mmCIF file of N, CA, C and O in Angstrom:
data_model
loop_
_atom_site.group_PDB
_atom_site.id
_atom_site.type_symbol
_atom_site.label_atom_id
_atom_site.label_comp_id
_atom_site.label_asym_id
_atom_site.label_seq_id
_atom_site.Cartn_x
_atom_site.Cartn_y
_atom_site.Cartn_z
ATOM 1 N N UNK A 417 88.149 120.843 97.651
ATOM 2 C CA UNK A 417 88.006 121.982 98.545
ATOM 3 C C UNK A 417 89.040 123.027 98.159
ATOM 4 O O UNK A 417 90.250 122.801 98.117
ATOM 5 N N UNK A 418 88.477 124.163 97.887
ATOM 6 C CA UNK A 418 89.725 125.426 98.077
ATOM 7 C C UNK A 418 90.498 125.463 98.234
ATOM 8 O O UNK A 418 91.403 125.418 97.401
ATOM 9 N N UNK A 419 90.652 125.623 100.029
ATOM 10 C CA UNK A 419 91.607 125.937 101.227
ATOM 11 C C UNK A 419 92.328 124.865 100.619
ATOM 12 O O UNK A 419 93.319 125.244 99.994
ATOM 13 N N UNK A 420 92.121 123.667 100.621
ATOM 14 C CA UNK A 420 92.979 122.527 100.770
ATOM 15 C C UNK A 420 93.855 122.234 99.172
ATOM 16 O O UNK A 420 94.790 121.437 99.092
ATOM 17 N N UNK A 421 93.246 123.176 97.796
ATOM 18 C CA UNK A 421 94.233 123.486 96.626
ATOM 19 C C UNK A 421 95.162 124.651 97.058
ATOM 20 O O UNK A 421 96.369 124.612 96.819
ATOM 21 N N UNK A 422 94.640 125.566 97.626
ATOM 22 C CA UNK A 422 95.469 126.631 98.068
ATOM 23 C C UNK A 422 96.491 125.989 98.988
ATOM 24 O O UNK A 422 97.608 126.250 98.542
ATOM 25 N N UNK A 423 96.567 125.212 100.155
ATOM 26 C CA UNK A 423 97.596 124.901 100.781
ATOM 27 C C UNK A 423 98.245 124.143 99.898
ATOM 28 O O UNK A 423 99.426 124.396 100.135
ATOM 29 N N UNK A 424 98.194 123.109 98.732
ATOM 30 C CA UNK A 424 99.244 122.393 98.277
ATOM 31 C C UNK A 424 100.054 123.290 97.698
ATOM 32 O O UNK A 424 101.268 123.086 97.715
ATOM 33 N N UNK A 425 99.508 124.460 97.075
ATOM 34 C CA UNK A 425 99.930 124.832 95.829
ATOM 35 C C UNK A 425 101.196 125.882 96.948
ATOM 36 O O UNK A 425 102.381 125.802 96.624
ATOM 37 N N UNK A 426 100.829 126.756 98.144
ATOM 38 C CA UNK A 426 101.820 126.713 98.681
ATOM 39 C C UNK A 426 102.856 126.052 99.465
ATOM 40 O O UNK A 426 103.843 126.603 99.952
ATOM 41 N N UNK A 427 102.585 124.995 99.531
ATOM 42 C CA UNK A 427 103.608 123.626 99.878
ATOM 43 C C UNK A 427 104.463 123.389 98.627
ATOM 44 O O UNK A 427 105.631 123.022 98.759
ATOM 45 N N UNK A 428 103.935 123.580 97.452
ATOM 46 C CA UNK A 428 104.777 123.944 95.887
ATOM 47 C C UNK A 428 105.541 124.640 96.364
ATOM 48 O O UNK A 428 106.626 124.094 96.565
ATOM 49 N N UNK A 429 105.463 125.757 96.683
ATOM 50 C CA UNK A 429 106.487 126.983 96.583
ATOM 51 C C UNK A 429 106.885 127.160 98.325
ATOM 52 O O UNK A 429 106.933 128.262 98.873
ATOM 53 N N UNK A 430 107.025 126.459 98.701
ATOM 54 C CA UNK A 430 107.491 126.320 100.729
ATOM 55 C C UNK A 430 107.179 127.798 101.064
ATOM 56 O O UNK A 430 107.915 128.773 101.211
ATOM 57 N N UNK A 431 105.727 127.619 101.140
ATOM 58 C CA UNK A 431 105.162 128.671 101.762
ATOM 59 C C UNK A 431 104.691 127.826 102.542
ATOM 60 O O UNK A 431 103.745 127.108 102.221
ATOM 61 N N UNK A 432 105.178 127.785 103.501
ATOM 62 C CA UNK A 432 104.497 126.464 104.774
ATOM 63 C C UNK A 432 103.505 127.332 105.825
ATOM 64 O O UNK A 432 102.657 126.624 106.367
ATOM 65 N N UNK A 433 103.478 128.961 106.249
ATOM 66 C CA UNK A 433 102.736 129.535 107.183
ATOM 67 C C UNK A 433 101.610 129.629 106.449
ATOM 68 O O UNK A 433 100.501 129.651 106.982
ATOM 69 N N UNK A 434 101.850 129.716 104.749
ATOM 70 C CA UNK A 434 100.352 130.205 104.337
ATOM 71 C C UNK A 434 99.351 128.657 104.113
ATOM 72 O O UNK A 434 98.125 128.550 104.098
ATOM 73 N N UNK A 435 100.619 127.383 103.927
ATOM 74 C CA UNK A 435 99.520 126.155 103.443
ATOM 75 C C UNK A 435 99.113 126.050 104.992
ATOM 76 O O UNK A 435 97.945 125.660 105.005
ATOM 77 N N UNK A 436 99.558 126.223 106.246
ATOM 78 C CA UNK A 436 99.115 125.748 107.373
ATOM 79 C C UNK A 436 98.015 126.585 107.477
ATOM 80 O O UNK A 436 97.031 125.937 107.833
ATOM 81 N N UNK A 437 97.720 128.074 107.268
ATOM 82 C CA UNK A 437 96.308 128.738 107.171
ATOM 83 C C UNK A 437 95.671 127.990 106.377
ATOM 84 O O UNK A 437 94.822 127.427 107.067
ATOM 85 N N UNK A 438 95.599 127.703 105.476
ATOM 86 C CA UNK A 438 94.754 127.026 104.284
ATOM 87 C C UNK A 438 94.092 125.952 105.021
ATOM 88 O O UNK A 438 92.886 125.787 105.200
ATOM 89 N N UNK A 439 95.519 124.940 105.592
ATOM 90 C CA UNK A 439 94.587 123.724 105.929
ATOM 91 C C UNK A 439 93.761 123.908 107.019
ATOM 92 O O UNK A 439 92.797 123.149 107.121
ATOM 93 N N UNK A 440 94.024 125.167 108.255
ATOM 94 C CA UNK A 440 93.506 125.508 109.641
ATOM 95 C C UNK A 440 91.961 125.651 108.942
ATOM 96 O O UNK A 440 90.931 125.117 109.353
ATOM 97 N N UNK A 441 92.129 126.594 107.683
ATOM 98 C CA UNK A 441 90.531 126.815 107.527
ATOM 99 C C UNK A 441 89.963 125.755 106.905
ATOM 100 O O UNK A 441 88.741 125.783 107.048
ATOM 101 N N UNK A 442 90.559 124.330 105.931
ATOM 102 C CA UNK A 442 89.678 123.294 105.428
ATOM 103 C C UNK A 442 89.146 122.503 106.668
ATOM 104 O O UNK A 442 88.029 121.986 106.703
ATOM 105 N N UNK A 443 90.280 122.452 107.922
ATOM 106 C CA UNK A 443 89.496 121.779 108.913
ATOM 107 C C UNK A 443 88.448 122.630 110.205
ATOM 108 O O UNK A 443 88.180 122.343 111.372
ATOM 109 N N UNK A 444 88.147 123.531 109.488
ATOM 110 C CA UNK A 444 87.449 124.523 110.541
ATOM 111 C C UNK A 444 86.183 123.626 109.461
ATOM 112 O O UNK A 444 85.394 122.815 109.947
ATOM 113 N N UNK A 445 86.214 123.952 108.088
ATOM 114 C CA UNK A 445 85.229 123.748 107.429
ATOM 115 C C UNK A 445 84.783 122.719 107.559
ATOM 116 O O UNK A 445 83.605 122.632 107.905
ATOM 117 N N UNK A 446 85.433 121.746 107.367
ATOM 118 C CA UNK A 446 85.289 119.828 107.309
ATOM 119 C C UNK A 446 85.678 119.912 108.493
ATOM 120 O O UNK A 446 86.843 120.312 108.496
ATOM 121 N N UNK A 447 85.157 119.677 109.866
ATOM 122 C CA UNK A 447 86.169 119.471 111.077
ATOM 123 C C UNK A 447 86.186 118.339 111.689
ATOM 124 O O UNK A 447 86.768 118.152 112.758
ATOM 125 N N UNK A 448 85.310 117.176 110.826
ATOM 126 C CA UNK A 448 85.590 115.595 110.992
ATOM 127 C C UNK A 448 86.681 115.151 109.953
ATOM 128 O O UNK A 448 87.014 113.971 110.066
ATOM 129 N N UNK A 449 87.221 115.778 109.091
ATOM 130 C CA UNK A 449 87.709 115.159 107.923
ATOM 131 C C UNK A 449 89.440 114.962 108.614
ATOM 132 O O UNK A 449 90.115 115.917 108.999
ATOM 133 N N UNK A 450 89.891 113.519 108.638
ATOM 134 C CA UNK A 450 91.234 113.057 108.870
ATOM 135 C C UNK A 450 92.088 113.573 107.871
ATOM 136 O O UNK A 450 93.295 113.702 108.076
ATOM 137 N N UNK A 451 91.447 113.933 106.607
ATOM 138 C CA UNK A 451 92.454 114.809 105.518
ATOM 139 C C UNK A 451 93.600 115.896 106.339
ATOM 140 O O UNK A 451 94.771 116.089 106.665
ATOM 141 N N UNK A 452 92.244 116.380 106.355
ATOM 142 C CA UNK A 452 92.925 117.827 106.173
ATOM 143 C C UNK A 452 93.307 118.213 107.902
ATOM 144 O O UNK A 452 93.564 119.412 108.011
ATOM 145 N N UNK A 453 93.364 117.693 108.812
ATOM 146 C CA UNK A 453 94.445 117.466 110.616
ATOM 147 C C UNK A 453 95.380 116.815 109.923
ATOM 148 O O UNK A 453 96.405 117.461 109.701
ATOM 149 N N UNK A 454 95.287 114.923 109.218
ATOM 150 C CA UNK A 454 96.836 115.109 108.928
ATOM 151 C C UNK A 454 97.385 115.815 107.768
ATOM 152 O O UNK A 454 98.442 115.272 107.445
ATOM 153 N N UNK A 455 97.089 116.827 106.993
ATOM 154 C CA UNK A 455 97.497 117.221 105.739
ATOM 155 C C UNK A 455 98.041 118.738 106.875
ATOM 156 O O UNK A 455 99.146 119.189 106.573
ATOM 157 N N UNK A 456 97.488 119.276 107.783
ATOM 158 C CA UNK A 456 98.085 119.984 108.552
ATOM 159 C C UNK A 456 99.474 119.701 109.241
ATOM 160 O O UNK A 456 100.508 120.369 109.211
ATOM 161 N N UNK A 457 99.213 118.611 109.819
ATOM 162 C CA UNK A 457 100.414 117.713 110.898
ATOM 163 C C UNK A 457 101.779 118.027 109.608
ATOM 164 O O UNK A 457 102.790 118.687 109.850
ATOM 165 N N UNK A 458 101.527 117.504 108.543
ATOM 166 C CA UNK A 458 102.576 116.952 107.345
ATOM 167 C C UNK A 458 103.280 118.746 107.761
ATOM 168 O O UNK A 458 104.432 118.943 108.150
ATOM 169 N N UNK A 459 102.189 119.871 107.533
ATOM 170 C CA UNK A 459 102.694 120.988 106.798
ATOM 171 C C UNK A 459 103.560 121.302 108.165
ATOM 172 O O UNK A 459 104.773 121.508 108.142
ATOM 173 N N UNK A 460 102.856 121.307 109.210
ATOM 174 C CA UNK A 460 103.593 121.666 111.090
ATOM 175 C C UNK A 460 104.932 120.555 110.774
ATOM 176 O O UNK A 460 105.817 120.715 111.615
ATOM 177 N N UNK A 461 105.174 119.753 110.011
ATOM 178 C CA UNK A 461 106.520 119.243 110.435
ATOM 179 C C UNK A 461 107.420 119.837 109.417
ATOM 180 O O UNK A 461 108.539 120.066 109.877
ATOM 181 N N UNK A 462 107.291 120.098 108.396
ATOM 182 C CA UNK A 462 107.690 120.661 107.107
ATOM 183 C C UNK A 462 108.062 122.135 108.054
ATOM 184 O O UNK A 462 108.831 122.960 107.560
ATOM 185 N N UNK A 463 107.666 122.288 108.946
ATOM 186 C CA UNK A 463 107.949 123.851 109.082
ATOM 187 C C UNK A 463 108.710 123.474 111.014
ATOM 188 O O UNK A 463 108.907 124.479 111.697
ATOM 189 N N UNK A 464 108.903 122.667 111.385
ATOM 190 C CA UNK A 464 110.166 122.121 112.190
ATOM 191 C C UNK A 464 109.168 122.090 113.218
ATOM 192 O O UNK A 464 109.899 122.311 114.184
ATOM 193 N N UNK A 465 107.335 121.903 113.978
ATOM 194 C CA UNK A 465 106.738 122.141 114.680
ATOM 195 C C UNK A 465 106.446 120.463 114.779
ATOM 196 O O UNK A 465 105.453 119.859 114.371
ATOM 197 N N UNK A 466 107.275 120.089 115.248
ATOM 198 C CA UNK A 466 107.335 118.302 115.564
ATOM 199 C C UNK A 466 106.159 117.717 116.339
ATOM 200 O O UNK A 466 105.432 116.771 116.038
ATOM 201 N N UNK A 467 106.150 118.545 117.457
ATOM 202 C CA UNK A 467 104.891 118.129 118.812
ATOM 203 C C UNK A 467 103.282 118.343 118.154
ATOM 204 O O UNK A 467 102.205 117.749 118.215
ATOM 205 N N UNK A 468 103.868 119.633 117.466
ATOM 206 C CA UNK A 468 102.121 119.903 116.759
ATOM 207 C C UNK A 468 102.070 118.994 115.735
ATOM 208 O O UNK A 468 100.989 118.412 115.650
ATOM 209 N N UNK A 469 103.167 118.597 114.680
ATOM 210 C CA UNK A 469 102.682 117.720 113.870
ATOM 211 C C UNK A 469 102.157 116.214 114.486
ATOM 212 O O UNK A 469 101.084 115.675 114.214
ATOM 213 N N UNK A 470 103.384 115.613 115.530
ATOM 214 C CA UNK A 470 102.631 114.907 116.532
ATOM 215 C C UNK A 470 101.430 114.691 116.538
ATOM 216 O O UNK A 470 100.833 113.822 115.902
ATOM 217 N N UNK A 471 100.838 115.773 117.536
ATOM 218 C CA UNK A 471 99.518 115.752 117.971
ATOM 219 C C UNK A 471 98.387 115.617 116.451
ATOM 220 O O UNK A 471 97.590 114.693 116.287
ATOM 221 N N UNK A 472 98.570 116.642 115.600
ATOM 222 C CA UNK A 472 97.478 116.555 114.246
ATOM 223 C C UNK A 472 97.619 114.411 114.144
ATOM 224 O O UNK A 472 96.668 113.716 114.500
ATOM 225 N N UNK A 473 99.250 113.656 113.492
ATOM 226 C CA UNK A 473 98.821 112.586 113.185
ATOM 227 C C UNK A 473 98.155 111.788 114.544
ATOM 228 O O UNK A 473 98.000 110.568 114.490
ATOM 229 N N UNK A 474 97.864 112.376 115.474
ATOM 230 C CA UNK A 474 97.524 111.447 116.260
ATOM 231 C C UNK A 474 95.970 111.619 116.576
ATOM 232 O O UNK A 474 95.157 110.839 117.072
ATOM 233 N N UNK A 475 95.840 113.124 116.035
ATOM 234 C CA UNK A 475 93.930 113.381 116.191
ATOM 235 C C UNK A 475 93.681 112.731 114.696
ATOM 236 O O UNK A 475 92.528 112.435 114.384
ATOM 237 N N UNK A 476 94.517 112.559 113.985
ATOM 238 C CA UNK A 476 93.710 112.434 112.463
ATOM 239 C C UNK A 476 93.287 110.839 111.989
ATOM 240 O O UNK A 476 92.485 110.365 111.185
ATOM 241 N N UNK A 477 94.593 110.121 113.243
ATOM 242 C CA UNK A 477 94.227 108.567 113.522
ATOM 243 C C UNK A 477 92.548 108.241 114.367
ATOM 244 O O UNK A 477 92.073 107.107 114.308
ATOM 245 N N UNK A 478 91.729 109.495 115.183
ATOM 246 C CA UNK A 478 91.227 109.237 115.863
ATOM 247 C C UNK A 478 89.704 109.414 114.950
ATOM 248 O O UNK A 478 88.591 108.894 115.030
ATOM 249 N N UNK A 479 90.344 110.441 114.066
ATOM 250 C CA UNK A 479 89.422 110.849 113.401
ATOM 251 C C UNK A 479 88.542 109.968 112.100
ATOM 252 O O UNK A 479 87.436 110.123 111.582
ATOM 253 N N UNK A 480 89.883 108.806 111.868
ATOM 254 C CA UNK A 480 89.649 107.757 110.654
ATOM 255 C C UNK A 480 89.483 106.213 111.424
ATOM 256 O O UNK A 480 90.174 105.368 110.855
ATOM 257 N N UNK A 481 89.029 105.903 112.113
ATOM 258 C CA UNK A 481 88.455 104.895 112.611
ATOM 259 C C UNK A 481 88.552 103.845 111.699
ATOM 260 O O UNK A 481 89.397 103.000 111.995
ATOM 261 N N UNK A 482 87.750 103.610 110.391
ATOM 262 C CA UNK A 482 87.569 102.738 109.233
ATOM 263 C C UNK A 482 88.368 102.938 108.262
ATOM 264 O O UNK A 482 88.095 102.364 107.207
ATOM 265 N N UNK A 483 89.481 103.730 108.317
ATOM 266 C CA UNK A 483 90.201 103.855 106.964
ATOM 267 C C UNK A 483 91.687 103.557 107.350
ATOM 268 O O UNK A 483 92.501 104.473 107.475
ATOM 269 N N UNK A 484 92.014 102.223 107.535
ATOM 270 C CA UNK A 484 92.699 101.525 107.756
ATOM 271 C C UNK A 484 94.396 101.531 106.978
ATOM 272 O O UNK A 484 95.441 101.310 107.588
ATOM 273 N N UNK A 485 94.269 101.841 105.533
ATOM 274 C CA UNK A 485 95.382 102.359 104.798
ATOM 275 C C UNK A 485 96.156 103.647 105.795
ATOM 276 O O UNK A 485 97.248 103.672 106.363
ATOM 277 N N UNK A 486 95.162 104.548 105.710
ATOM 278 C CA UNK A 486 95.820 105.746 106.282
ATOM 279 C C UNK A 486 95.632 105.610 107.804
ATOM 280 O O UNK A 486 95.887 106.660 108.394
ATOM 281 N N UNK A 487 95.271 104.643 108.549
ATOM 282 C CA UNK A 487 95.984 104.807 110.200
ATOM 283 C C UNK A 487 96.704 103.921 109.893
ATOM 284 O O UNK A 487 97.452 103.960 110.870
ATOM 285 N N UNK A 488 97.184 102.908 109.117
ATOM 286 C CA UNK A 488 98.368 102.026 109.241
ATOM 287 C C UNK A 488 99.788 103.533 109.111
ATOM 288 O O UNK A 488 100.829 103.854 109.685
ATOM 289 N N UNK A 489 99.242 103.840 108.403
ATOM 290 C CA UNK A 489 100.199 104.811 107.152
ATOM 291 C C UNK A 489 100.821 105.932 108.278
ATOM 292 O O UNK A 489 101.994 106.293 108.371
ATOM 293 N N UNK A 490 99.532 106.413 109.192
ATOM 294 C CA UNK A 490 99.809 107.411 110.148
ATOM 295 C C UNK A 490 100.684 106.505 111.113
ATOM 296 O O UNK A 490 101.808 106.936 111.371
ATOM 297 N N UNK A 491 100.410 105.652 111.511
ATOM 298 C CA UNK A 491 100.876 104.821 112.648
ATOM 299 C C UNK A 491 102.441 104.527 112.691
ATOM 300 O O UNK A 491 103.129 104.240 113.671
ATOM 301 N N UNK A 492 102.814 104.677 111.351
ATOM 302 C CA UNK A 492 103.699 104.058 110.965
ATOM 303 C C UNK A 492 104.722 105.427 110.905
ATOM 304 O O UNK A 492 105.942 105.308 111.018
ATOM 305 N N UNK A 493 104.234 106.374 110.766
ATOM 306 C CA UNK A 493 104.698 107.900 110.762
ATOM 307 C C UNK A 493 105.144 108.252 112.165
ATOM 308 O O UNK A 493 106.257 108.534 112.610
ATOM 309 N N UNK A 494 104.227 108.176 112.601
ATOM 310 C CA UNK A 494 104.278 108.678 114.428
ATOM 311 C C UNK A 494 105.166 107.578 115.388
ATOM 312 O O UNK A 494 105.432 107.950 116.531
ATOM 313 N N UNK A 495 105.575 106.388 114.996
ATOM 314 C CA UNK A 495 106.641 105.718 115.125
ATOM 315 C C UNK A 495 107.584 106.137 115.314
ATOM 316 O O UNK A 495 108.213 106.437 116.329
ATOM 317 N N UNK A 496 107.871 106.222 113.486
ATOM 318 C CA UNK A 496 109.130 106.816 113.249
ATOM 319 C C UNK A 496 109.644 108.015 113.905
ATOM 320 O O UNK A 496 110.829 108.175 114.197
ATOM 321 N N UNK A 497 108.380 109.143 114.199
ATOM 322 C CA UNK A 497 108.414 110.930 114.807
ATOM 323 C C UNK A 497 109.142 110.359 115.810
ATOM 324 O O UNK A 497 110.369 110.424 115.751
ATOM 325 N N UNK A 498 108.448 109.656 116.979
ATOM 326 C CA UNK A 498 108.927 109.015 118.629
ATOM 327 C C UNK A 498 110.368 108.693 118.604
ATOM 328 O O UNK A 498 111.148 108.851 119.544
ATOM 329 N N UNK A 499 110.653 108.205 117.381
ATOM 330 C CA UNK A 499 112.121 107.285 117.653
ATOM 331 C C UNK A 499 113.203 108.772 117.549
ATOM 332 O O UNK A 499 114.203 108.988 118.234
ATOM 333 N N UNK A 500 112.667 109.565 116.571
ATOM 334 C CA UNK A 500 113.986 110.371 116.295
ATOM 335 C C UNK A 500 114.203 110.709 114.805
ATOM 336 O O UNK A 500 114.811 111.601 114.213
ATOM 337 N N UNK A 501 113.204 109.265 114.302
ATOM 338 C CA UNK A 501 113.695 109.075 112.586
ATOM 339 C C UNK A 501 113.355 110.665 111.712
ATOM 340 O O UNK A 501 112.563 111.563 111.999
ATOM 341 N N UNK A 502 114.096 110.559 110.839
ATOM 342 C CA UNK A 502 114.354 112.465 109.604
ATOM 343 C C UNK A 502 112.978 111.341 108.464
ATOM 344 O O UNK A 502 112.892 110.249 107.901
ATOM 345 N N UNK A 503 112.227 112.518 108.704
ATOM 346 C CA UNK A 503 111.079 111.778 107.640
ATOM 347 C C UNK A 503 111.378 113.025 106.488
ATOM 348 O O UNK A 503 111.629 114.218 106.662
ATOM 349 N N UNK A 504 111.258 112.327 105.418
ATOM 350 C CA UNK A 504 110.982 113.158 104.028
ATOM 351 C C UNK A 504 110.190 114.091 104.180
ATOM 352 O O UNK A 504 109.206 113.977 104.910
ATOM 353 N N UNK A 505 110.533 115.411 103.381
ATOM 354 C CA UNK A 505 110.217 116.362 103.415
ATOM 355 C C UNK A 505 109.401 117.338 101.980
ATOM 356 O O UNK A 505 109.054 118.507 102.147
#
């Protein structure tokens, strides 16, 4: 998808307002896809928006039902968010 090369490529260069447009429009486009809510959440924490990144890993867990890698993976994220833990950036 586009939107969703365009947001990495500004996550390259910490353009974090323009990858969060990018990903707003891959999930307008795909708006079942768990990608691109948590590939949003990642960019909302990268840019200090904790509650919104919050909320994206927690719609993007709702959104992947069968893909078990990535809600372990999310699960395990949104943990860490709750406790306090400094996640990589």
């Amino acid at each position: 998808m586009v939107a969703a090369s365009r947001a990495e490529k500004a996550i390259e260069v910490k353009n974090y307002a323009a990858a969060l447009a990018h990903y707003e429009e891959a999930s307008r486009l795909e708006p079942g896809s768990q990608d691109w809510v948590y590939d949003r959440g990642r960019v909302k924490y990268l840019m200090g928006q904790r509650e919104g990144a919050l909320k994206d890993f927690k719609k993007a867990l709702d959104l992947a039902p069968g893909d078990w890698s990535m809600r372990e993976e999310t699960r395990n994220l949104i943990k860490s968010m709750e406790r306090g833990d400094s996640l990589q950036k």
